[in-house]
Every structure is written in structure tokens, then in C-alpha cells.
PDB file of C-alpha atoms in Angstrom:
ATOM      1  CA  UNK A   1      19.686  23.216 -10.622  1.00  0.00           C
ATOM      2  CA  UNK A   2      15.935  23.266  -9.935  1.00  0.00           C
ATOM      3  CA  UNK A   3      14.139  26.091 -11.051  1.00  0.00           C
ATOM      4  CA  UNK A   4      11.201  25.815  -9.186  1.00  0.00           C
ATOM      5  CA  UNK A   5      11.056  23.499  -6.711  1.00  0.00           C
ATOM      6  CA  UNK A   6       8.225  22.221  -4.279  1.00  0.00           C
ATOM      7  CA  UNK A   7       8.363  19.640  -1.212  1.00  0.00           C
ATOM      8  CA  UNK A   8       7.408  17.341  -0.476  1.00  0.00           C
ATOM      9  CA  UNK A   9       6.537  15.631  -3.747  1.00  0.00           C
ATOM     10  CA  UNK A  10       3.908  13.091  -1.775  1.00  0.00           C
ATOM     11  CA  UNK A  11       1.527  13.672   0.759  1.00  0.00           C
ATOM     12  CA  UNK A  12      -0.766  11.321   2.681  1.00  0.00           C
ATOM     13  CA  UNK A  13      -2.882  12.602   5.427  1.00  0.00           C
ATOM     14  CA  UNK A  14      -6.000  12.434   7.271  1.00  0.00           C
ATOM     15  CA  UNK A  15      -8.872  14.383   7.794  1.00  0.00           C
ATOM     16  CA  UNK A  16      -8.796  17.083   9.788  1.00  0.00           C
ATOM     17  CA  UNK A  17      -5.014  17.849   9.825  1.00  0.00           C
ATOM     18  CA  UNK A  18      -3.332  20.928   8.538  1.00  0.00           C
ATOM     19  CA  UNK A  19      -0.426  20.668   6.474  1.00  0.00           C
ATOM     20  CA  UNK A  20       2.193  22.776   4.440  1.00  0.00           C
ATOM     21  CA  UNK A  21       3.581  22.884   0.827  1.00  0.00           C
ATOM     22  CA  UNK A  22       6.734  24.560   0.120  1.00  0.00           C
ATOM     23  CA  UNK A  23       8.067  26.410  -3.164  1.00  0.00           C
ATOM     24  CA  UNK A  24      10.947  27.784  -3.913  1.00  0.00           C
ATOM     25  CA  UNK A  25      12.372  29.589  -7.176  1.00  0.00           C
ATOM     26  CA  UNK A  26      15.689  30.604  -8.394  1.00  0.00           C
ATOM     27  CA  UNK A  27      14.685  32.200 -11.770  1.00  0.00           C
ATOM     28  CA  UNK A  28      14.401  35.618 -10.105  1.00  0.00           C
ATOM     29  CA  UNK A  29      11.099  35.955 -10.835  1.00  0.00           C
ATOM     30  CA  UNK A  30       8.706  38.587  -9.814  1.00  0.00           C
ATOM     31  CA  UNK A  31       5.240  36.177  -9.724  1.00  0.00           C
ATOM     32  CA  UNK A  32       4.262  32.627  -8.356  1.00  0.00           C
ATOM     33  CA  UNK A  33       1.073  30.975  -8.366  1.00  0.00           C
ATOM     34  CA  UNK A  34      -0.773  27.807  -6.955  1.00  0.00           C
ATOM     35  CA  UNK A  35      -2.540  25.129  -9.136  1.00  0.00           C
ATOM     36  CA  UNK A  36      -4.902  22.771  -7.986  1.00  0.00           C
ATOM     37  CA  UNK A  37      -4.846  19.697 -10.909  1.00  0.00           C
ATOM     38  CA  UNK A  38      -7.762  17.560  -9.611  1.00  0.00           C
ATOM     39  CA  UNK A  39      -8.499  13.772 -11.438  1.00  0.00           C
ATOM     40  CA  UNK A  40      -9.857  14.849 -14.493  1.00  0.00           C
ATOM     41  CA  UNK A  41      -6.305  17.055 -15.284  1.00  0.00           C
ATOM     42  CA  UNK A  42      -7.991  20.491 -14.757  1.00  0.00           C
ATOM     43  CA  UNK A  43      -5.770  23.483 -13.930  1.00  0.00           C
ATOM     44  CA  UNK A  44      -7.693  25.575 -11.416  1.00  0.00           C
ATOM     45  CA  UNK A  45      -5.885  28.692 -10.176  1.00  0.00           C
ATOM     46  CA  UNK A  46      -5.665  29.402  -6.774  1.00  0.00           C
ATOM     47  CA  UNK A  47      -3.586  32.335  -5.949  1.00  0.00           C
ATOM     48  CA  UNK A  48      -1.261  34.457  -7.795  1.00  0.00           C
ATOM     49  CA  UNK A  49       1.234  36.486  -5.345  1.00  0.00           C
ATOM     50  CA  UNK A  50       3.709  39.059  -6.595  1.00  0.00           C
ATOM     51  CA  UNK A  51       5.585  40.871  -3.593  1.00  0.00           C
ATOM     52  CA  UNK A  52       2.876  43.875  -3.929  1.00  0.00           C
ATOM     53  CA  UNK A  53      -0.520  41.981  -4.668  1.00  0.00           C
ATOM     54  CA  UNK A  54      -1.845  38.538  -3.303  1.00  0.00           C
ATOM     55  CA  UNK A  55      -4.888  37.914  -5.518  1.00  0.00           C
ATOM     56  CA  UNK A  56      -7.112  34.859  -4.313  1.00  0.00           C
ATOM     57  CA  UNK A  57      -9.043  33.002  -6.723  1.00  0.00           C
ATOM     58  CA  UNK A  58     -12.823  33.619  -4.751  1.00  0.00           C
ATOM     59  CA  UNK A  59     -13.866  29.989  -5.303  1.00  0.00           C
ATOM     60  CA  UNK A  60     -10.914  28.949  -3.493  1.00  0.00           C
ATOM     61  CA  UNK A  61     -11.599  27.859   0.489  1.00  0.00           C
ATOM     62  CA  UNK A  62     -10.618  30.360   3.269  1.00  0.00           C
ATOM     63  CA  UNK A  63      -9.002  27.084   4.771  1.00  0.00           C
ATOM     64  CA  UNK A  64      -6.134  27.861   2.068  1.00  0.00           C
ATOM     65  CA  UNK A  65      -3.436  30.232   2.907  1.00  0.00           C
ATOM     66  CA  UNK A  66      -1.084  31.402   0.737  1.00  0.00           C
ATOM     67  CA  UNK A  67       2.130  32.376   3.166  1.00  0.00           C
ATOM     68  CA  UNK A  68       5.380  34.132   1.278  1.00  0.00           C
ATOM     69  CA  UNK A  69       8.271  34.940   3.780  1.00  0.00           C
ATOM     70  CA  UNK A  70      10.405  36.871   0.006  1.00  0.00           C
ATOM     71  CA  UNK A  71       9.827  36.818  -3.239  1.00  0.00           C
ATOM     72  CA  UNK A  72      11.510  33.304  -3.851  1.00  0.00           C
ATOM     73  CA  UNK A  73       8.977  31.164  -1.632  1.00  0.00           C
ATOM     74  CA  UNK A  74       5.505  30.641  -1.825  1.00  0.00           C
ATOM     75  CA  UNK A  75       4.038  28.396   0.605  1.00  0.00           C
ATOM     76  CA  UNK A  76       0.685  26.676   0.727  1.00  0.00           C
ATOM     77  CA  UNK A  77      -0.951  26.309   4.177  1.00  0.00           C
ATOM     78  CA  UNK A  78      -4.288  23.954   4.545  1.00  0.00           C
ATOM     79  CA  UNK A  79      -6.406  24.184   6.986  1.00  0.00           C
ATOM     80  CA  UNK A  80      -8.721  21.352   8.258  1.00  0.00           C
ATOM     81  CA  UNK A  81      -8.135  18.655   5.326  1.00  0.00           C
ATOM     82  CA  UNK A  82     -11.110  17.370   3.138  1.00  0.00           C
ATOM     83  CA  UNK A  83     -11.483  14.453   1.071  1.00  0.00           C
ATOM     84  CA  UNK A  84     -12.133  16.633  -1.539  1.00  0.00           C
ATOM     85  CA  UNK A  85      -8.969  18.451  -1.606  1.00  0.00           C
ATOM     86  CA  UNK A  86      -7.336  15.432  -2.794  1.00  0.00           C
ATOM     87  CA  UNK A  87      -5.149  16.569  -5.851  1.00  0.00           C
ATOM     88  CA  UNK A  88      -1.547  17.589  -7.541  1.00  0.00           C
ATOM     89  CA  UNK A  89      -0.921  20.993  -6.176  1.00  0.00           C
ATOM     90  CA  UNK A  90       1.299  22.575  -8.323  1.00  0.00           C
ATOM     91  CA  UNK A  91       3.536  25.888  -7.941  1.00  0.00           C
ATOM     92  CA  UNK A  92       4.971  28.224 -11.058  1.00  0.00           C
ATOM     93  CA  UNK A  93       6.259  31.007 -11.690  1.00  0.00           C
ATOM     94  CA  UNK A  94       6.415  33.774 -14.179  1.00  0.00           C
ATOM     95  CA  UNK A  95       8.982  36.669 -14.583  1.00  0.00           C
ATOM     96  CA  UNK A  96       8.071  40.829 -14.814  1.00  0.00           C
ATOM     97  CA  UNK A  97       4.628  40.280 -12.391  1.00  0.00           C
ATOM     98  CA  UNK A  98       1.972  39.407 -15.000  1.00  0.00           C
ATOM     99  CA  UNK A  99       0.493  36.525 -16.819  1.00  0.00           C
ATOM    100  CA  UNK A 100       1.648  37.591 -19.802  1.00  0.00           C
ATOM    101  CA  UNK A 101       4.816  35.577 -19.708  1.00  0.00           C
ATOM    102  CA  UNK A 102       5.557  31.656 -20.129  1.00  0.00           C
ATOM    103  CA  UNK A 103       5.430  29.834 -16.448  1.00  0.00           C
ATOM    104  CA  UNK A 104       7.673  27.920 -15.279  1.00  0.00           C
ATOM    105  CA  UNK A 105       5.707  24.881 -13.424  1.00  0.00           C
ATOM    106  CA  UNK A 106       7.142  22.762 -10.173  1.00  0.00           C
ATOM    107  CA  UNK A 107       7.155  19.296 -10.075  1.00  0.00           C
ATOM    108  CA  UNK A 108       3.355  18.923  -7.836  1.00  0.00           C
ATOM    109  CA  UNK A 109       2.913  17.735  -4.875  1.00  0.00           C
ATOM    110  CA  UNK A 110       0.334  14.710  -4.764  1.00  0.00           C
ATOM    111  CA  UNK A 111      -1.668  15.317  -1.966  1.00  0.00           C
ATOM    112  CA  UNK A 112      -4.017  12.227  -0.482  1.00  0.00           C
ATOM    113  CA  UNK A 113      -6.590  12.941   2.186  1.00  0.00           C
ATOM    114  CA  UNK A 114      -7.828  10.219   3.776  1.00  0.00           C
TER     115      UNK A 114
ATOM    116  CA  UNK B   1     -16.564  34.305 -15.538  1.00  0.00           C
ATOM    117  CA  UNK B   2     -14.014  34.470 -18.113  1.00  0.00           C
ATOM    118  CA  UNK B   3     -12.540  31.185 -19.233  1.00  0.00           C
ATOM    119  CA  UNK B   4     -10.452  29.166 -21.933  1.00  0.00           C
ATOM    120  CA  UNK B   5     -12.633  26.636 -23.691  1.00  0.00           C
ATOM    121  CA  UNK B   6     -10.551  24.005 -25.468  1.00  0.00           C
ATOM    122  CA  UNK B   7     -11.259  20.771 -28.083  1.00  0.00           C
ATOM    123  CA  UNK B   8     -11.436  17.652 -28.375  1.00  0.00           C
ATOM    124  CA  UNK B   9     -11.303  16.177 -24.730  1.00  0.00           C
ATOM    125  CA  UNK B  10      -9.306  13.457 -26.729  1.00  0.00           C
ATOM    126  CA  UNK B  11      -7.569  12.656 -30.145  1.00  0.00           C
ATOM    127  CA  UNK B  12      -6.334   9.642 -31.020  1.00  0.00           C
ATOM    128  CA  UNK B  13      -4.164   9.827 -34.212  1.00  0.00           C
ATOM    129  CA  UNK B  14      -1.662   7.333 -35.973  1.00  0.00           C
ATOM    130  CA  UNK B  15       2.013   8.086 -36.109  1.00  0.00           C
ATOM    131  CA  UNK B  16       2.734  10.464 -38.891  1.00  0.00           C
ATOM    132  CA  UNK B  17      -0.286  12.302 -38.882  1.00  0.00           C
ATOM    133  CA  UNK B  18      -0.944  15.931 -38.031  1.00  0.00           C
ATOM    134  CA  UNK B  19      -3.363  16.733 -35.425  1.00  0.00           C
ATOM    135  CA  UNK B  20      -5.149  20.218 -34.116  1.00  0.00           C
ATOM    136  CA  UNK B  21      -6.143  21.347 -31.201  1.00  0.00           C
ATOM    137  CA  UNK B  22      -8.622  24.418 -30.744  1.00  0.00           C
ATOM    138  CA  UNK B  23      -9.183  27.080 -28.117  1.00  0.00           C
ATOM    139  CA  UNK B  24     -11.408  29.735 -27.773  1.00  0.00           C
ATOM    140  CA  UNK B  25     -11.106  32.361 -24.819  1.00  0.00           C
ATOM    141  CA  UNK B  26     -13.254  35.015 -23.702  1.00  0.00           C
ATOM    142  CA  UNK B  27     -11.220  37.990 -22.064  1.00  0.00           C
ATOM    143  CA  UNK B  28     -10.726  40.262 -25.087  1.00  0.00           C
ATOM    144  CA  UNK B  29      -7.870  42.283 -23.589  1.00  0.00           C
ATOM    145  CA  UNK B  30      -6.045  38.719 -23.401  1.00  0.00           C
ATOM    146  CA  UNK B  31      -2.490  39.140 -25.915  1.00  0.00           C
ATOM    147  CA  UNK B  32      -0.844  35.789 -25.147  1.00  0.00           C
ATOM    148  CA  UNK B  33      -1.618  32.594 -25.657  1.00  0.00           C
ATOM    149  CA  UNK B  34       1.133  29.640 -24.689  1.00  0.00           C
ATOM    150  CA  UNK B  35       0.370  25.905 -25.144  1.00  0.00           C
ATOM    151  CA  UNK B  36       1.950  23.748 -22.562  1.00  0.00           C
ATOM    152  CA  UNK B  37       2.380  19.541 -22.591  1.00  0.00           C
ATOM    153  CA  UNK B  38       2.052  17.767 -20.058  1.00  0.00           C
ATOM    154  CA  UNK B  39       3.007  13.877 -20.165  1.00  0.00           C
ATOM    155  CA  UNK B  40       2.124  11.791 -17.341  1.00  0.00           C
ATOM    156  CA  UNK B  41       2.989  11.822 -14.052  1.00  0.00           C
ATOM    157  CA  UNK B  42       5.283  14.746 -14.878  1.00  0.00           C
ATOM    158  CA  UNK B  43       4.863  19.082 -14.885  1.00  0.00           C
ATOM    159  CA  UNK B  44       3.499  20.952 -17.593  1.00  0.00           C
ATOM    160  CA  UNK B  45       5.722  22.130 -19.764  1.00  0.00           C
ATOM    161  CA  UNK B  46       5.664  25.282 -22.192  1.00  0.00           C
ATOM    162  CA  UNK B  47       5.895  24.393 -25.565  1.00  0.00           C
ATOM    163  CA  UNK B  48       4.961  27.341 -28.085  1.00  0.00           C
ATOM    164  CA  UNK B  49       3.471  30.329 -27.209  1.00  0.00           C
ATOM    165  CA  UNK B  50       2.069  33.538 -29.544  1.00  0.00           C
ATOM    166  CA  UNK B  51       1.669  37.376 -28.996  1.00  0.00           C
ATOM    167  CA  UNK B  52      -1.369  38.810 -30.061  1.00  0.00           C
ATOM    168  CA  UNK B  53       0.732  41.370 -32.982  1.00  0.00           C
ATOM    169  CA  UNK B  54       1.593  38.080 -34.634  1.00  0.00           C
ATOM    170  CA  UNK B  55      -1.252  35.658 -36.412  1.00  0.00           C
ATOM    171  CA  UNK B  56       1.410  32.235 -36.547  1.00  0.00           C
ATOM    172  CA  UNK B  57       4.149  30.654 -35.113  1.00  0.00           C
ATOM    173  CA  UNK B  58       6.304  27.702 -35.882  1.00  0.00           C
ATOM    174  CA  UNK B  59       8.858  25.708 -34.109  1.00  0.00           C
ATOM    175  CA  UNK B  60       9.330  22.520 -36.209  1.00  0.00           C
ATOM    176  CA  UNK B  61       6.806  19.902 -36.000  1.00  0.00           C
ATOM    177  CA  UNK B  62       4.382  22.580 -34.123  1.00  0.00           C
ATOM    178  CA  UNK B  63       2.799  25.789 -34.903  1.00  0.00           C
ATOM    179  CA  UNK B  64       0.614  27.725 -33.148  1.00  0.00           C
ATOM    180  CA  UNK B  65      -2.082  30.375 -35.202  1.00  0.00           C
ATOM    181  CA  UNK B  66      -4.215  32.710 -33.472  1.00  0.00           C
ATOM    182  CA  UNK B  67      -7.367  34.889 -34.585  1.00  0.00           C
ATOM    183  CA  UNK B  68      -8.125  37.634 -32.479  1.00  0.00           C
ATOM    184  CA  UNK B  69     -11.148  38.852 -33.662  1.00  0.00           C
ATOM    185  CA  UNK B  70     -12.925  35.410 -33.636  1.00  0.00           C
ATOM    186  CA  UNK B  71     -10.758  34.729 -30.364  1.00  0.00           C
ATOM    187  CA  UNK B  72      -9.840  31.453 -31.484  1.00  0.00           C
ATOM    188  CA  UNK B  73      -5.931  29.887 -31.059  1.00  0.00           C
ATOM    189  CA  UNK B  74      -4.882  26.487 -32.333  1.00  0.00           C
ATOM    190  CA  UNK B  75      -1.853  24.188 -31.857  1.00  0.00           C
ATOM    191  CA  UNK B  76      -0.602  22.345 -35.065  1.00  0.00           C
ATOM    192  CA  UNK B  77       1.804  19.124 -34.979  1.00  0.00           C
ATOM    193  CA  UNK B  78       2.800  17.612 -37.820  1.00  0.00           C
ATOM    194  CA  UNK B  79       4.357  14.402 -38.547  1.00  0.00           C
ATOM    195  CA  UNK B  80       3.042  13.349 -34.872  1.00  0.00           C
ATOM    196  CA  UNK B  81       5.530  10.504 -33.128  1.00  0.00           C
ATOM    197  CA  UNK B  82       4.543   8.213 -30.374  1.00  0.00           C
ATOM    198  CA  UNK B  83       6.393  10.512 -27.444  1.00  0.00           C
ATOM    199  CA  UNK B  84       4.073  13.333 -28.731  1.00  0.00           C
ATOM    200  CA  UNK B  85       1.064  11.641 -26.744  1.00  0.00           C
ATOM    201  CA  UNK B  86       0.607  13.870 -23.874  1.00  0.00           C
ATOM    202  CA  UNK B  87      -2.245  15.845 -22.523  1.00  0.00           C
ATOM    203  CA  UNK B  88      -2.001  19.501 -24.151  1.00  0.00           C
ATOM    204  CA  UNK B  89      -3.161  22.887 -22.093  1.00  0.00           C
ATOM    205  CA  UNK B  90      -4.367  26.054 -23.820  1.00  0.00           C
ATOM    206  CA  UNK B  91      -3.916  28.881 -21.314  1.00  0.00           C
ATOM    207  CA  UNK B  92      -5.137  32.923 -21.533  1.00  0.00           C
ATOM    208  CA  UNK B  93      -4.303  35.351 -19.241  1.00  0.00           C
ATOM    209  CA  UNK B  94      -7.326  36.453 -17.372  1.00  0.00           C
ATOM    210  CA  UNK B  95      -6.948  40.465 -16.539  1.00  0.00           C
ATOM    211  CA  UNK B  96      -3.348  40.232 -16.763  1.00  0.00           C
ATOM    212  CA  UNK B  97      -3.035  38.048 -13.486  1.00  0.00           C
ATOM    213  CA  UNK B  98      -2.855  34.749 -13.917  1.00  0.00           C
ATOM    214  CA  UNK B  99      -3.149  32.112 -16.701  1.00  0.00           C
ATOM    215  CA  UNK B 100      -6.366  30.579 -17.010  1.00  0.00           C
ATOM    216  CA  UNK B 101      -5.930  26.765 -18.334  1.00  0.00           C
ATOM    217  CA  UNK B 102      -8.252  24.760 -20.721  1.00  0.00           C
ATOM    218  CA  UNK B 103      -9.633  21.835 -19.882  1.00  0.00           C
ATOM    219  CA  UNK B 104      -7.144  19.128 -21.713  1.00  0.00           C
ATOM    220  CA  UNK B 105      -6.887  17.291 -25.011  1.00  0.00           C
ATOM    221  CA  UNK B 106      -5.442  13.933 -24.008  1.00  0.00           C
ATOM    222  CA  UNK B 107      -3.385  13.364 -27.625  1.00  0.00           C
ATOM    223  CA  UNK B 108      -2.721   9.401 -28.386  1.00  0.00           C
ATOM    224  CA  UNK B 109      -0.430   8.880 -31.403  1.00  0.00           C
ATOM    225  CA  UNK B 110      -0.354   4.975 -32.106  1.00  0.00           C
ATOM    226  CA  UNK B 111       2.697   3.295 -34.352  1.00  0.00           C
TER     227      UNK B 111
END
């Protein structure tokens, strides 16, 4: 079984559209997160989400929404695609709502804007 | 802001040899410190990881040490291998929230 698991795994699209990433855990985890891994393999933080606190990294766009209907599935909403947010988006999770535990990564999402 | 500094960018090593990795973060109130590998086209993965009450950890072929004062932590691999070659993330927790990465250290072991 997956543990955390993230569709679709490809993603072409063009400019201008708004599209969806999905994420789903079964570790029973209290905490997921969103990665942006750009070309030069840098791990950005986006959002971390815990079902009391959504904390948003401030560099991040307000075209990004982070959308979590329970504490399983994190969602990433985009707004108005750029070029620029060409990437590997990729979901984790970590257990007992803190960073101070080992995540558990997805398997990205390869997002092309073109 | 606080961050996770990390070198080299690269290392290129031939099989056998040991190779180090360094990392230096920022947030003082930071008290773990995991390593993850991440080989290509595929998810990082967590490979070691150290508390701040302990100074060194081993798991084989890899160890992990970590000096708190100085705020340094370092990832050890011995006898490298060819499926060692990987890219290889230092991470710190920034204000307990979320993980902040290094920047890489693209490891080559040649054979």
C-alpha cells in the first residue's frame, strides 16, 4: 500500500489554466506539507497544514491554495499557471504535528506549463 | 531568514571511498536533523536522522554527527558503492513547523 500518494504523477498545461494536485496519506499522520523541487533540485516549502494551523510559506504566490477536506488529503490548487511554476511538486507527511519527525515524501507530480 | 546551508554542490568519489557531506543551520532551537537521498527521477527518501541529546549516529555504511554549539551536522558513508550516487538533502526544522531543506550534494561514486 501507498503511504502517501499524489495524482496525477504528470502534468502538462498551458498558461493561464488552473489546475489541482491531490494527496492522500494512510500513515495516520497529524501533518502534510507541499514542496516545490524546481531544476536545480531545491526543496522550497510551501505550506505545512495540520488540522488546527495552515502555515503559508510568505514567498509563496496567493495563486496557490492549499485545500484539505480531513486530515488524510491535502490538495494543491493553482491559480492562473506561469511558466515559472514549472516544477516537481511534492507532498509529505510527518506524524505528532511538528517538524520534528522523519517525512514521509509522495512520489511528485511533474508539472509543465507551457 | 533562517536556512540550512549545505556542501559541496557535488562530490565525485571512486567506489570504496568514504565521502562527507556538511551542513550548517541557523535556527538554534532546531533538535533534529534527518538526511534524506534522493536518486533520480524518484522521492526523497529518509535515510539517518539525529536528536540533538545525541552527538553520533550509525547505521552501517552511514553515520551522521552533529555539533550543536557550532551548529554544524555531517553525513558519513563509508565504503561508498556505485547505487550510493544520489543527490543527498540536509533538512532543519525551522520553528518547529516544517523542515527546511539544503540545497543538494549531487554524490557520484565511479567503479
Amino acid at each position: 500500500d501507498t503511504a502517501v500518494s499524489q495524482t496525477p504523477k504528470y502534468l502538462v498545461t498551458q498558461m493561464g489554466n488552473d489546475k489541482s494536485i491531490k494527496c492522500e496519506q494512510n500513515l495516520g499522520h497529524d501533518t502534510m506539507y507541499w514542496y516545490k523541487q524546481d531544476s536545480k533540485k531545491f526543496l522550497k516549502i510551501m505550506f505545512s497544514y495540520n488540522n488546527k494551523e495552515l502555515i503559508i510559506n510568505e514567498t509563496v504566490p496567493n495563486r496557490f491554495s492549499p485545500k484539505s477536506p480531513d486530515k488524510a488529503h491535502l490538495n494543491l490548487h493553482i491559480n492562473s499557471l506561469e511558466l515559472g511554476d514549472s516544477a516537481v511538486y511534492f507532498c509529505a507527511s510527518s506524524q505528532r504535528g511538528g517538524a520534528n519527525y522523519g517525512y514521509t515524501f509522495g512520489s511528485g507530480t511533474r508539472l509543465t506549463v507551457v | 531568514g533562517e536556512n540550512v546551508e549545505q556542501h559541496p554542490s557535488t562530490l565525485s568519489v571512486q567506489e570504496g571511498d568514504s565521502a562527507v557531506i556538511k551542513c550548517t543551520y541557523s535556527d538554534s532551537a532546531s533538535n533534529y536533523f534527518p538526511w534524506y537521498k534522493q536518486e533520480l527521477g524518484k522521492r526523497p527518501q529518509l535515510i539517518i536522522d539525529i536528536r540533538s541529546n545525541v552527538g553520533e549516529k550509525k547505521d552501517q555504511r552511514i553515520a551522521v554527527t552533529l555539533n550543536k554549539t557550532a551548529k554544524h551536522f555531517s553525513l558519513h558513508i563509508t565504503e561508498t558503492q556505485p547505487e550510493d550516487s544520489a543527490v543527498y538533502f540536509c533538512a532543519a526544522p525551522v520553528k518547529g513547523t516544517a523542515l527546511i531543506f539544503g540545497k543538494g550534494t549531487t554524490l557520484s561514486v565511479s567503479s
